[in-house]
Amino acid sequence: MLPDALFLNVHMYGIMIAVGLLFTFLVLFLYAKKRAVNPKFVDFVFYDAIIAILLGFAAATLFQSVYNYLEHPEQGFHLGGMTFIGGLIGGALVFLAVYFFTRNNIRKNIPGKLTDVLPIVPCCITIAHAFGRIGCFFAGCCYGKETDSFLGVKFPGLPNPVHPTQLYEAAFLFLLFAFFTYLVMKKKDQHNLGLYFVLYGVFRFAIEFLRGDDRGKFIGVLSPSQFWSIVMILIGLFLIFALPRIMRAVEEKKKADQ
């Protein structure tokens, strides 16, 4: 059972978020150096990521607020709560927008391209998200269904022990981080981002069945997170199988036209 203390229930969430972000940027700089990515380009990615993260938190709140309104329109629209996938979507769109809109001025004299760092991105996301889920555990949110197993945790405000789904997800994310680190360091794998979308999408879809907090309904019987998990899986499969073929076809066409 978590101690019912303000420090643990509130501030530890923020501390874990901060630790996750610290590790995110450490991983970015260390792994980019290992892959010999141009330092100036890494600095650009760093500043772009800061903007994306800040606005990603805003997107996480906005997405959750929209879900809340769709489920209970009689309560009116108000900002509250956060959802990871909403933050991921918003943050990714902001990052790409900054990246492409600055290529003709700020970035034009900085050697480097997006594919230099894309394999590192899943390492950065998973390590930050893992610590974030530990923060959720301390805050007592995102908990699982009631259980009488030895894994059950008694949170303040809940009548019975529940599955600590926050820790289940954190453990999975740390494993993903180790897996993607191995691929980046040993295999130079270019499919990391696609694999991340597929693997996390499948896990997130499945663990939603174990969640005990109100998940809401989005489309049919799917919760919002399950819907976006399916989207993530489809995007991941596209990145792994379809995009390389499209890129090869484009390169072959360019060669044929020359």
Coordinates of C-alpha atoms in Angstrom, one line a residue:
M1 CA 0.0 0.0 0.0
L2 CA 1.3 3.5 -0.9
P3 CA 1.8 5.9 2.0
D4 CA -1.0 8.4 2.0
A5 CA 1.4 11.4 1.9
L6 CA 1.4 14.5 -0.2
F7 CA 5.0 14.1 -1.1
L8 CA 4.7 10.6 -2.5
N9 CA 1.3 11.0 -4.1
V10 CA 2.0 14.3 -5.9
H11 CA 5.6 15.4 -6.1
M12 CA 7.0 12.0 -6.9
Y13 CA 5.0 12.0 -10.1
G14 CA 6.7 15.2 -11.2
I15 CA 10.1 13.9 -10.0
M16 CA 9.7 10.8 -12.1
I17 CA 8.7 12.8 -15.2
A18 CA 11.8 15.0 -14.7
V19 CA 14.1 11.9 -14.3
G20 CA 12.6 10.4 -17.4
L21 CA 13.2 13.5 -19.4
L22 CA 16.8 13.7 -18.1
F23 CA 17.5 10.2 -19.3
T24 CA 15.8 11.0 -22.6
F25 CA 18.3 13.6 -23.4
L26 CA 21.2 11.6 -22.0
V27 CA 20.3 8.8 -24.3
L28 CA 19.9 11.1 -27.3
F29 CA 23.4 12.7 -26.9
L30 CA 25.2 9.4 -26.0
Y31 CA 23.6 7.3 -28.6
A32 CA 24.0 9.9 -31.3
K33 CA 27.7 10.2 -30.5
K34 CA 28.0 6.4 -30.7
R35 CA 26.4 6.6 -34.2
A36 CA 28.6 9.5 -35.2
V37 CA 25.7 11.9 -35.8
N38 CA 26.8 15.5 -36.4
P39 CA 26.8 17.3 -33.0
K40 CA 25.3 20.4 -34.5
F41 CA 22.4 18.4 -35.9
V42 CA 22.0 16.7 -32.5
D43 CA 21.8 20.1 -30.8
F44 CA 19.0 21.1 -33.3
V45 CA 17.1 17.9 -32.5
F46 CA 17.5 18.6 -28.8
Y47 CA 15.9 22.1 -29.0
D48 CA 13.2 20.8 -31.4
A49 CA 12.5 18.0 -28.9
I50 CA 12.1 20.5 -26.0
I51 CA 9.4 22.4 -28.0
A52 CA 7.7 19.1 -28.9
I53 CA 7.7 17.8 -25.3
L54 CA 6.3 21.1 -23.9
L55 CA 3.5 21.2 -26.5
G56 CA 3.1 17.4 -26.2
F57 CA 2.0 17.8 -22.6
A58 CA -0.6 20.3 -23.7
A59 CA -1.8 17.9 -26.4
A60 CA -2.0 15.1 -23.8
T61 CA -4.3 17.3 -21.7
L62 CA -6.4 18.4 -24.7
F63 CA -6.9 14.8 -26.0
Q64 CA -8.0 13.6 -22.5
S65 CA -10.3 16.6 -22.2
V66 CA -12.0 15.9 -25.5
Y67 CA -12.5 12.2 -24.5
N68 CA -14.0 13.3 -21.3
Y69 CA -16.4 15.7 -23.1
L70 CA -17.4 13.0 -25.7
E71 CA -18.3 10.6 -22.9
H72 CA -20.0 13.2 -20.6
P73 CA -21.1 16.1 -22.8
E74 CA -23.6 17.2 -20.1
Q75 CA -20.7 18.2 -17.9
G76 CA -19.4 20.6 -20.4
F77 CA -15.9 20.9 -21.8
H78 CA -13.1 21.5 -19.3
L79 CA -9.3 20.8 -19.3
G80 CA -8.2 18.0 -17.1
G81 CA -6.2 14.8 -17.1
M82 CA -3.6 13.6 -19.5
T83 CA -3.2 10.7 -21.9
F84 CA 0.2 9.4 -23.1
I85 CA -0.8 8.6 -26.7
G86 CA -2.4 12.0 -27.1
G87 CA 0.8 13.6 -26.0
L88 CA 2.8 11.3 -28.3
I89 CA 0.7 12.3 -31.3
G90 CA 0.8 16.0 -30.5
G91 CA 4.5 16.0 -29.7
A92 CA 5.4 14.1 -32.9
L93 CA 3.4 16.5 -35.1
V94 CA 5.1 19.5 -33.4
F95 CA 8.6 18.0 -33.8
L96 CA 8.0 17.3 -37.5
A97 CA 6.5 20.7 -38.1
V98 CA 9.5 22.5 -36.6
Y99 CA 11.9 20.2 -38.4
F100 CA 10.5 20.7 -41.8
F101 CA 9.6 24.4 -41.5
T102 CA 13.1 25.3 -40.5
R103 CA 15.0 23.4 -43.2
N104 CA 15.2 26.5 -45.5
N105 CA 16.7 28.8 -42.8
I106 CA 17.9 27.5 -39.4
R107 CA 18.7 24.0 -40.5
K108 CA 20.0 24.7 -44.1
N109 CA 23.7 24.9 -42.9
I110 CA 23.4 22.1 -40.3
P111 CA 24.6 18.7 -41.8
G112 CA 22.4 15.8 -40.9
K113 CA 19.1 14.3 -41.7
L114 CA 16.1 12.9 -39.8
T115 CA 17.0 9.3 -40.5
D116 CA 20.3 9.8 -38.6
V117 CA 18.4 10.0 -35.3
L118 CA 15.1 8.1 -36.0
P119 CA 16.5 4.7 -34.8
I120 CA 17.4 6.4 -31.4
V121 CA 13.9 7.9 -31.0
P122 CA 12.2 4.8 -29.5
C123 CA 15.0 4.5 -26.9
C124 CA 14.3 8.1 -25.9
I125 CA 10.5 7.6 -25.7
T126 CA 10.6 4.3 -23.9
I127 CA 13.0 5.4 -21.1
A128 CA 11.0 8.6 -20.5
H129 CA 7.6 6.7 -20.6
A130 CA 8.9 4.0 -18.2
F131 CA 9.8 6.5 -15.5
G132 CA 6.5 8.3 -16.2
R133 CA 4.6 5.1 -15.4
I134 CA 6.5 4.8 -12.2
G135 CA 5.3 8.3 -11.4
C136 CA 1.8 7.2 -12.1
F137 CA 2.2 4.4 -9.6
F138 CA 3.2 6.9 -6.9
A139 CA 0.3 9.2 -7.9
G140 CA -2.1 6.3 -7.7
C141 CA -3.5 6.8 -11.2
C142 CA -3.8 4.4 -14.2
Y143 CA -4.3 1.5 -11.8
G144 CA -5.6 -2.0 -12.7
K145 CA -8.6 -4.1 -11.8
E146 CA -9.1 -5.6 -8.4
T147 CA -7.1 -8.7 -7.6
D148 CA -6.4 -11.1 -4.7
S149 CA -3.1 -12.2 -6.1
F150 CA 0.2 -11.4 -4.4
L151 CA 0.8 -8.7 -7.0
G152 CA -2.1 -6.6 -5.7
V153 CA -1.4 -3.1 -4.4
K154 CA -3.7 -1.2 -2.1
F155 CA -3.9 2.4 -3.2
P156 CA -5.3 5.1 -0.9
G157 CA -9.0 5.8 -1.9
L158 CA -9.6 2.3 -3.3
P159 CA -11.4 -0.3 -1.3
N160 CA -9.4 -3.4 -2.4
P161 CA -6.0 -4.3 -3.9
V162 CA -5.6 -3.8 -7.6
H163 CA -3.2 -4.8 -10.3
P164 CA -0.3 -2.3 -10.4
T165 CA -0.6 -1.9 -14.2
Q166 CA 1.6 1.1 -14.0
L167 CA 4.5 -1.1 -12.9
Y168 CA 3.6 -3.8 -15.5
E169 CA 3.9 -1.2 -18.2
A170 CA 7.1 0.3 -16.8
A171 CA 8.7 -3.1 -16.8
F172 CA 7.6 -3.7 -20.4
L173 CA 9.0 -0.2 -21.4
F174 CA 12.3 -0.8 -19.7
L175 CA 12.6 -4.1 -21.7
L176 CA 11.7 -2.3 -24.9
F177 CA 14.4 0.3 -24.1
A178 CA 17.0 -2.5 -23.6
F179 CA 15.9 -4.2 -26.9
F180 CA 16.0 -1.0 -28.9
T181 CA 19.4 -0.1 -27.4
Y182 CA 20.7 -3.4 -28.5
L183 CA 19.4 -2.9 -32.0
V184 CA 20.9 0.7 -32.2
M185 CA 24.3 -0.3 -30.8
K186 CA 24.8 -3.7 -32.4
K187 CA 22.6 -4.0 -35.4
K188 CA 22.3 -0.4 -36.7
D189 CA 18.6 -1.2 -37.2
Q190 CA 16.6 1.3 -39.2
H191 CA 13.2 -0.2 -38.3
N192 CA 13.3 0.7 -34.6
L193 CA 10.5 3.3 -34.9
G194 CA 8.2 0.9 -36.8
L195 CA 8.9 -1.8 -34.3
Y196 CA 8.2 0.6 -31.4
F197 CA 4.8 1.4 -32.9
V198 CA 3.9 -2.2 -33.3
L199 CA 5.2 -3.6 -30.0
Y200 CA 3.9 -0.8 -27.8
G201 CA 0.6 -0.7 -29.7
V202 CA 0.0 -4.4 -29.1
F203 CA 0.9 -4.2 -25.4
R204 CA -1.1 -1.0 -24.8
F205 CA -4.2 -2.6 -26.5
A206 CA -3.9 -5.7 -24.4
I207 CA -3.2 -4.0 -21.0
E208 CA -6.3 -1.8 -21.4
F209 CA -8.4 -4.9 -20.6
L210 CA -6.6 -5.1 -17.2
R211 CA -7.0 -1.4 -16.4
G212 CA -9.4 -0.6 -13.5
D213 CA -9.8 3.1 -13.9
D214 CA -12.5 4.5 -16.2
R215 CA -11.3 4.0 -19.7
G216 CA -14.4 5.4 -21.5
K217 CA -15.6 4.4 -24.9
F218 CA -14.4 6.0 -28.1
I219 CA -15.4 3.9 -31.1
G220 CA -17.7 1.0 -30.4
V221 CA -16.3 -1.0 -27.5
L222 CA -12.8 0.4 -28.0
S223 CA -11.3 2.7 -25.4
P224 CA -9.5 5.8 -26.8
S225 CA -6.1 4.2 -26.1
Q226 CA -7.2 0.9 -27.8
F227 CA -8.2 2.9 -30.9
W228 CA -4.9 4.7 -31.1
S229 CA -3.1 1.5 -30.4
I230 CA -4.5 0.0 -33.6
V231 CA -3.5 3.2 -35.5
M232 CA 0.0 2.8 -34.0
I233 CA 0.2 -0.8 -35.1
L234 CA -0.8 0.1 -38.7
I235 CA 1.7 2.9 -38.9
G236 CA 4.4 0.6 -37.6
L237 CA 3.6 -2.0 -40.2
F238 CA 3.7 0.6 -42.9
L239 CA 7.1 1.9 -41.7
I240 CA 8.5 -1.6 -41.6
F241 CA 7.2 -3.1 -44.8
A242 CA 5.7 -0.5 -47.1
L243 CA 7.8 2.6 -46.7
P244 CA 11.2 0.9 -47.6
R245 CA 9.6 -0.4 -50.9
I246 CA 8.2 3.0 -51.7
M247 CA 11.6 4.6 -51.0
R248 CA 13.3 2.0 -53.3
A249 CA 10.8 2.6 -56.0
V250 CA 11.5 6.4 -55.8
E251 CA 15.2 5.9 -56.0
E252 CA 14.9 3.5 -58.9
K253 CA 12.7 6.0 -60.7
K254 CA 15.3 8.8 -60.1
K255 CA 18.0 6.6 -61.5
A256 CA 15.9 5.7 -64.6
D257 CA 15.2 9.4 -65.2
Q258 CA 18.8 10.4 -65.1

